[in-house]
């Protein structure tokens, strides 16, 4: 799933660069490339994204916070992986993709799962129209549209 979402992020990158000439998002790379570049020799097995993550010395000892429940454990949704990374990361990415009409079915699945864990609503029927978009950093929160972005670009380029 991580690879699929990363591929969608790269499609958003391409759409931004195509729509806004001169914008360089070359530092937005696939998550596997980022991990390889960032951790290099700390990764014992570079054969796949999964093995790069699990064999990364930099991640040794890191565990996702869990809550004990009857029958086992569940992820702790109050931890920042959900409470911050969703509204200030994935929702923003989805918002940019939505403005540029880039399909993000895998990102949507992650957002739907995450918002159910948080008890929030960002995504409704595949669109950022949920009641909690107003507490995110999605461009939709601020009334940003593709048209006003293009208009802003035209006026800043002209003046």
XYZ file of N, CA and C in Angstrom:
477
model
N 0.824 -1.193 0.000
C 0.000 0.000 0.000
C 0.874 1.265 0.000
N 1.974 1.227 0.757
C 2.858 2.387 0.830
C 3.415 2.743 -0.554
N 3.779 1.723 -1.322
C 4.273 1.955 -2.679
C 3.183 2.559 -3.557
N 1.975 2.059 -3.432
C 0.863 2.581 -4.245
C 0.568 4.044 -3.906
N 0.565 4.377 -2.625
C 0.330 5.764 -2.223
C 1.482 6.650 -2.709
N 2.703 6.161 -2.591
C 3.849 6.925 -3.053
C 3.762 7.179 -4.561
N 3.310 6.192 -5.310
C 3.118 6.383 -6.753
C 2.073 7.463 -7.037
N 1.023 7.501 -6.232
C 0.006 8.545 -6.405
C 0.569 9.924 -6.084
N 1.408 10.010 -5.075
C 2.061 11.288 -4.741
C 2.915 11.745 -5.927
N 3.595 10.814 -6.585
C 4.403 11.180 -7.747
C 3.532 11.653 -8.912
N 2.334 11.105 -9.037
C 1.400 11.580 -10.064
C 0.945 13.009 -9.750
N 0.732 13.301 -8.479
C 0.384 14.671 -8.076
C 1.538 15.605 -8.390
N 2.736 15.170 -8.083
C 3.929 15.968 -8.409
C 3.957 16.309 -9.896
N 3.753 15.287 -10.746
C 3.771 15.516 -12.196
C 2.697 16.508 -12.611
N 1.527 16.396 -12.015
C 0.432 17.300 -12.363
C 0.741 18.736 -11.962
N 1.344 18.918 -10.782
C 1.719 20.268 -10.336
C 2.741 20.861 -11.298
N 3.771 20.090 -11.622
C 4.822 20.595 -12.507
C 4.282 20.888 -13.906
N 3.317 20.086 -14.373
C 2.735 20.321 -15.696
C 1.865 21.582 -15.709
N 1.155 21.825 -14.628
C 0.220 22.954 -14.567
C 0.928 24.259 -14.239
N 2.018 24.181 -13.504
C 2.719 25.382 -13.047
C 4.169 25.344 -13.531
N 4.381 25.830 -14.746
C 5.718 25.830 -15.347
C 6.699 26.533 -14.406
N 7.860 25.955 -14.291
C 8.894 26.544 -13.450
C 8.904 26.019 -12.025
N 7.869 25.316 -11.618
C 7.840 24.724 -10.283
C 8.656 23.439 -10.337
N 9.645 23.345 -9.482
C 10.529 22.183 -9.447
C 10.253 21.371 -8.185
N 9.640 20.228 -8.374
C 9.363 19.328 -7.251
C 10.214 18.064 -7.353
N 11.394 18.192 -7.921
C 12.250 17.028 -8.135
C 12.665 16.356 -6.825
N 12.567 17.064 -5.726
C 12.907 16.452 -4.432
C 11.778 15.590 -3.887
N 10.621 15.661 -4.515
C 9.525 14.759 -4.161
C 9.781 13.469 -4.921
N 10.224 12.447 -4.198
C 10.600 11.176 -4.807
C 9.781 10.043 -4.201
N 9.933 8.885 -4.798
C 9.260 7.703 -4.269
C 9.782 7.431 -2.865
N 8.935 6.943 -1.989
C 9.324 6.703 -0.600
C 10.507 5.740 -0.498
N 10.583 4.750 -1.386
C 11.727 3.823 -1.341
C 13.019 4.565 -1.663
N 12.986 5.418 -2.669
C 14.180 6.198 -3.011
C 14.586 7.106 -1.854
N 13.602 7.706 -1.210
C 13.888 8.589 -0.070
C 14.546 7.813 1.066
N 13.996 6.651 1.380
C 14.565 5.833 2.458
C 15.985 5.406 2.106
N 16.206 4.979 0.874
C 17.551 4.554 0.455
C 18.537 5.721 0.543
N 18.117 6.884 0.096
C 18.992 8.062 0.127
C 19.240 8.524 1.561
N 18.221 8.475 2.377
C 18.324 8.980 3.747
C 19.093 8.051 4.672
N 18.953 6.742 4.488
C 19.529 5.791 5.431
C 20.668 4.956 4.863
N 20.799 4.912 3.556
C 21.918 4.246 2.880
C 22.428 2.971 3.515
N 23.619 3.042 4.078
C 24.286 1.857 4.629
C 23.634 1.323 5.906
N 22.711 2.053 6.471
C 21.987 1.554 7.650
C 20.948 0.502 7.269
N 20.726 0.322 5.967
C 19.741 -0.652 5.493
C 20.466 -1.928 5.092
N 20.133 -3.023 5.751
C 20.791 -4.307 5.484
C 20.281 -4.956 4.199
N 18.977 -4.833 3.932
C 18.371 -5.486 2.763
C 17.608 -4.443 1.949
N 18.161 -4.065 0.824
C 17.588 -3.018 -0.024
C 16.744 -3.571 -1.172
N 16.383 -4.828 -1.107
C 15.710 -5.475 -2.231
C 14.270 -5.016 -2.442
N 13.616 -4.506 -1.406
C 12.243 -4.013 -1.550
C 12.000 -2.930 -0.503
N 10.922 -2.215 -0.661
C 10.582 -1.195 0.331
C 10.363 -1.834 1.694
N 9.649 -2.936 1.730
C 9.378 -3.608 3.000
C 10.669 -4.018 3.696
N 11.564 -4.678 2.957
C 12.808 -5.136 3.592
C 13.704 -3.961 3.964
N 13.647 -2.886 3.187
C 14.436 -1.698 3.532
C 13.947 -1.098 4.846
N 12.670 -1.143 5.076
C 12.115 -0.605 6.328
C 12.463 -1.519 7.507
N 12.197 -2.819 7.360
C 12.399 -3.724 8.502
C 13.864 -3.985 8.819
N 14.765 -3.782 7.835
C 16.190 -4.017 8.100
C 16.968 -2.717 8.321
N 16.253 -1.627 8.496
C 16.875 -0.310 8.672
C 17.293 -0.129 10.138
N 18.591 0.034 10.372
C 19.095 0.248 11.736
C 18.478 1.495 12.370
N 18.177 2.482 11.561
C 17.594 3.711 12.075
C 16.210 3.517 12.672
N 15.544 2.451 12.293
C 14.202 2.170 12.817
C 14.223 1.124 13.927
N 15.389 0.573 14.222
C 15.490 -0.475 15.243
C 14.961 0.045 16.581
N 14.109 -0.727 17.186
C 13.557 -0.365 18.487
C 12.324 0.518 18.416
N 12.005 1.015 17.226
C 10.800 1.843 17.101
C 9.585 0.944 16.937
N 8.598 1.195 17.738
C 7.355 0.444 17.658
C 6.202 1.430 17.601
N 5.157 1.034 16.911
C 3.965 1.872 16.875
C 3.256 1.739 18.215
N 2.868 2.849 18.823
C 2.138 2.768 20.090
C 0.835 1.978 19.918
N 0.629 1.058 20.823
C -0.542 0.183 20.758
C -1.324 0.263 22.059
N -2.583 -0.093 21.970
C -3.451 -0.183 23.141
C -3.857 -1.634 23.322
N -3.778 -2.096 24.556
C -4.206 -3.464 24.851
C -5.726 -3.492 24.914
N -6.305 -4.400 24.176
C -7.752 -4.606 24.187
C -7.997 -6.098 24.364
N -9.233 -6.440 24.632
C -9.557 -7.854 24.771
C -9.183 -8.583 23.487
N -8.379 -9.582 23.601
C -7.972 -10.367 22.444
C -6.686 -9.903 21.781
N -6.059 -8.841 22.294
C -4.800 -8.420 21.680
C -4.537 -6.928 21.794
N -4.097 -6.361 20.708
C -3.710 -4.960 20.677
C -4.271 -4.291 19.425
N -4.477 -2.979 19.534
C -4.871 -2.169 18.375
C -3.977 -0.925 18.360
N -3.787 -0.313 17.179
C -2.987 0.916 17.127
C -3.619 2.022 17.968
N -2.779 2.797 18.641
C -3.246 3.920 19.442
C -3.495 5.109 18.513
N -4.756 5.392 18.243
C -5.134 6.446 17.298
C -4.871 7.846 17.840
N -4.597 7.979 19.109
C -4.306 9.298 19.665
C -2.840 9.705 19.443
N -2.044 8.767 18.955
C -0.638 9.059 18.702
C -0.510 9.933 17.461
N 0.572 10.690 17.355
C 0.727 11.679 16.294
C 0.691 11.103 14.885
N 0.984 9.812 14.722
C 0.898 9.221 13.379
C -0.494 9.437 12.797
N -1.470 9.487 13.630
C -2.841 9.730 13.174
C -3.232 11.188 13.377
N -3.081 11.664 14.611
C -3.608 12.977 14.980
C -2.930 14.138 14.268
N -1.692 13.960 13.802
C -0.992 15.025 13.082
C -0.756 14.671 11.616
N -0.297 13.465 11.362
C 0.082 13.118 9.998
C -1.114 13.054 9.051
N -2.285 12.731 9.544
C -3.454 12.738 8.666
C -3.872 14.169 8.299
N -4.278 15.001 9.256
C -4.806 16.322 8.867
C -3.762 17.281 8.315
N -2.498 17.103 8.670
C -1.470 18.049 8.236
C -0.521 17.455 7.205
N -0.798 16.239 6.764
C 0.036 15.570 5.776
C -0.790 14.947 4.664
N -1.387 13.807 4.957
C -2.129 13.083 3.922
C -3.339 13.846 3.404
N -4.038 14.549 4.273
C -5.207 15.320 3.829
C -4.760 16.464 2.909
N -3.624 17.062 3.206
C -3.082 18.131 2.350
C -2.726 17.561 0.983
N -2.050 16.420 0.980
C -1.676 15.772 -0.276
C -2.920 15.432 -1.086
N -3.918 14.873 -0.434
C -5.179 14.565 -1.105
C -5.795 15.842 -1.666
N -5.742 16.925 -0.892
C -6.326 18.195 -1.335
C -5.682 18.722 -2.599
N -4.369 18.650 -2.677
C -3.662 19.108 -3.881
C -4.027 18.203 -5.056
N -4.039 16.910 -4.812
C -4.429 15.972 -5.861
C -5.842 16.220 -6.347
N -6.737 16.508 -5.425
C -8.128 16.773 -5.790
C -8.240 18.030 -6.645
N -7.506 19.081 -6.288
C -7.524 20.309 -7.085
C -7.073 20.055 -8.522
N -6.105 19.165 -8.681
C -5.541 18.879 -9.997
C -6.194 17.678 -10.672
N -7.237 17.150 -10.046
C -8.002 16.019 -10.578
C -7.148 14.770 -10.805
N -6.224 14.537 -9.860
C -5.388 13.335 -9.903
C -6.086 12.264 -9.059
N -6.410 11.128 -9.635
C -7.047 10.060 -8.852
C -6.107 9.539 -7.770
N -6.651 9.336 -6.569
C -5.847 8.839 -5.446
C -6.598 7.726 -4.699
N -6.941 6.649 -5.389
C -7.746 5.607 -4.723
C -7.056 4.964 -3.524
N -5.745 4.800 -3.571
C -5.034 4.168 -2.456
C -4.873 5.128 -1.289
N -4.550 6.368 -1.583
C -4.497 7.395 -0.544
C -5.858 7.522 0.119
N -6.912 7.448 -0.680
C -8.271 7.518 -0.131
C -8.523 6.383 0.857
N -8.075 5.178 0.514
C -8.261 4.039 1.430
C -7.548 4.278 2.758
N -6.326 4.803 2.691
C -5.572 5.085 3.909
C -6.289 6.175 4.716
N -6.754 7.218 4.036
C -7.473 8.293 4.740
C -8.769 7.793 5.368
N -9.496 6.971 4.652
C -10.750 6.429 5.208
C -10.473 5.603 6.457
N -9.438 4.769 6.408
C -9.074 3.961 7.567
C -8.622 4.868 8.711
N -7.744 5.818 8.415
C -7.227 6.717 9.448
C -8.297 7.575 10.083
N -9.208 8.102 9.266
C -10.263 8.931 9.848
C -11.209 8.090 10.700
N -11.374 6.821 10.356
C -12.210 5.957 11.207
C -11.513 5.694 12.539
N -10.177 5.593 12.513
C -9.423 5.405 13.756
C -9.491 6.651 14.638
N -9.463 7.824 14.010
C -9.487 9.096 14.748
C -10.879 9.539 15.147
N -11.885 9.002 14.480
C -13.240 9.475 14.697
C -13.480 10.822 14.024
N -12.771 11.059 12.929
C -12.890 12.315 12.173
C -13.507 12.033 10.814
N -13.843 13.127 10.133
C -14.401 12.995 8.792
C -13.765 14.049 7.888
N -12.880 13.583 7.034
C -12.276 14.443 6.013
C -12.836 14.078 4.649
N -12.803 12.811 4.355
C -13.179 12.302 3.043
C -14.615 11.793 3.073
N -15.424 12.272 2.139
C -16.790 11.785 1.970
C -16.972 11.490 0.483
N -17.286 10.242 0.166
C -17.452 9.834 -1.226
C -16.257 10.234 -2.089
N -15.055 10.060 -1.547
C -13.842 10.323 -2.298
C -13.454 11.781 -2.438
N -14.174 12.685 -1.789
C -13.897 14.117 -1.885
C -13.665 14.691 -0.488
N -12.846 15.733 -0.417
C -12.585 16.394 0.869
C -13.721 17.361 1.193
N -14.820 16.786 1.641
C -15.991 17.582 1.996
C -16.473 17.280 3.414
N -15.700 16.514 4.153
C -16.099 16.131 5.506
C -16.033 17.287 6.483
N -16.726 17.131 7.598
C -16.840 18.197 8.598
C -15.504 18.595 9.220
N -14.494 17.729 9.170
C -13.221 18.036 9.817
C -12.156 18.598 8.872
N -12.499 18.832 7.616
C -11.552 19.478 6.699
C -11.156 20.844 7.264
N -12.084 21.498 7.942
C -11.827 22.832 8.514
C -10.729 22.819 9.575
N -10.404 21.656 10.132
C -9.336 21.579 11.133
C -8.038 21.032 10.531
N -8.032 20.846 9.227
C -6.845 20.329 8.539
C -6.091 21.487 7.891
N -5.074 21.147 7.132
C -4.336 22.152 6.363
C -4.571 21.959 4.865
N -5.647 21.261 4.508
C -5.972 21.060 3.096
C -6.265 22.397 2.437
N -5.882 22.565 1.186
C -6.173 23.824 0.502
C -7.669 24.134 0.475
N -8.492 23.102 0.498
C -9.941 23.293 0.492
C -10.405 24.049 1.738
N -9.702 23.872 2.830
C -10.047 24.588 4.070
C -10.018 26.096 3.853
N -9.096 26.539 3.020
C -8.877 27.966 2.808
C -9.593 28.499 1.569
N -10.403 27.659 0.949
C -11.122 28.087 -0.247
C -10.262 28.123 -1.494
N -9.125 27.459 -1.465
C -8.234 27.445 -2.624
C -8.855 26.591 -3.724
N -8.806 27.121 -4.943
C -9.233 26.373 -6.123
C -8.109 26.415 -7.145
N -8.172 25.537 -8.104
C -7.170 25.556 -9.167
C -7.225 26.891 -9.912
N -8.421 27.395 -10.114
C -8.576 28.650 -10.842
C -7.896 29.809 -10.122
N -8.090 29.925 -8.794
C -7.447 31.062 -8.129
C -5.944 30.868 -7.985
N -5.471 29.630 -7.984
C -4.027 29.405 -8.009
C -3.430 29.851 -9.347
N -4.117 29.490 -10.434
C -3.636 29.889 -11.756
C -3.697 31.404 -11.930
N -4.762 32.011 -11.404
C -4.890 33.472 -11.468
C -3.764 34.134 -10.681
N -3.475 33.624 -9.509
C -2.387 34.174 -8.687
C -1.054 34.044 -9.420
N -0.833 32.893 -10.032
C 0.405 32.682 -10.779
C 0.508 33.696 -11.912
N -0.584 33.912 -12.636
C -0.563 34.844 -13.763
C -0.261 36.267 -13.298
N -0.841 36.691 -12.175
C -0.604 38.065 -11.708
C 0.802 38.225 -11.142
N 1.327 37.186 -10.505
C 2.697 37.323 -9.974
C 3.719 37.258 -11.100
N 3.415 36.522 -12.161
C 4.339 36.444 -13.303
C 4.306 37.749 -14.089
N 3.150 38.407 -14.139
C 3.001 39.637 -14.925
C 3.566 40.848 -14.182
N 3.517 40.819 -12.878
C 3.890 42.003 -12.123
C 5.210 41.903 -11.501
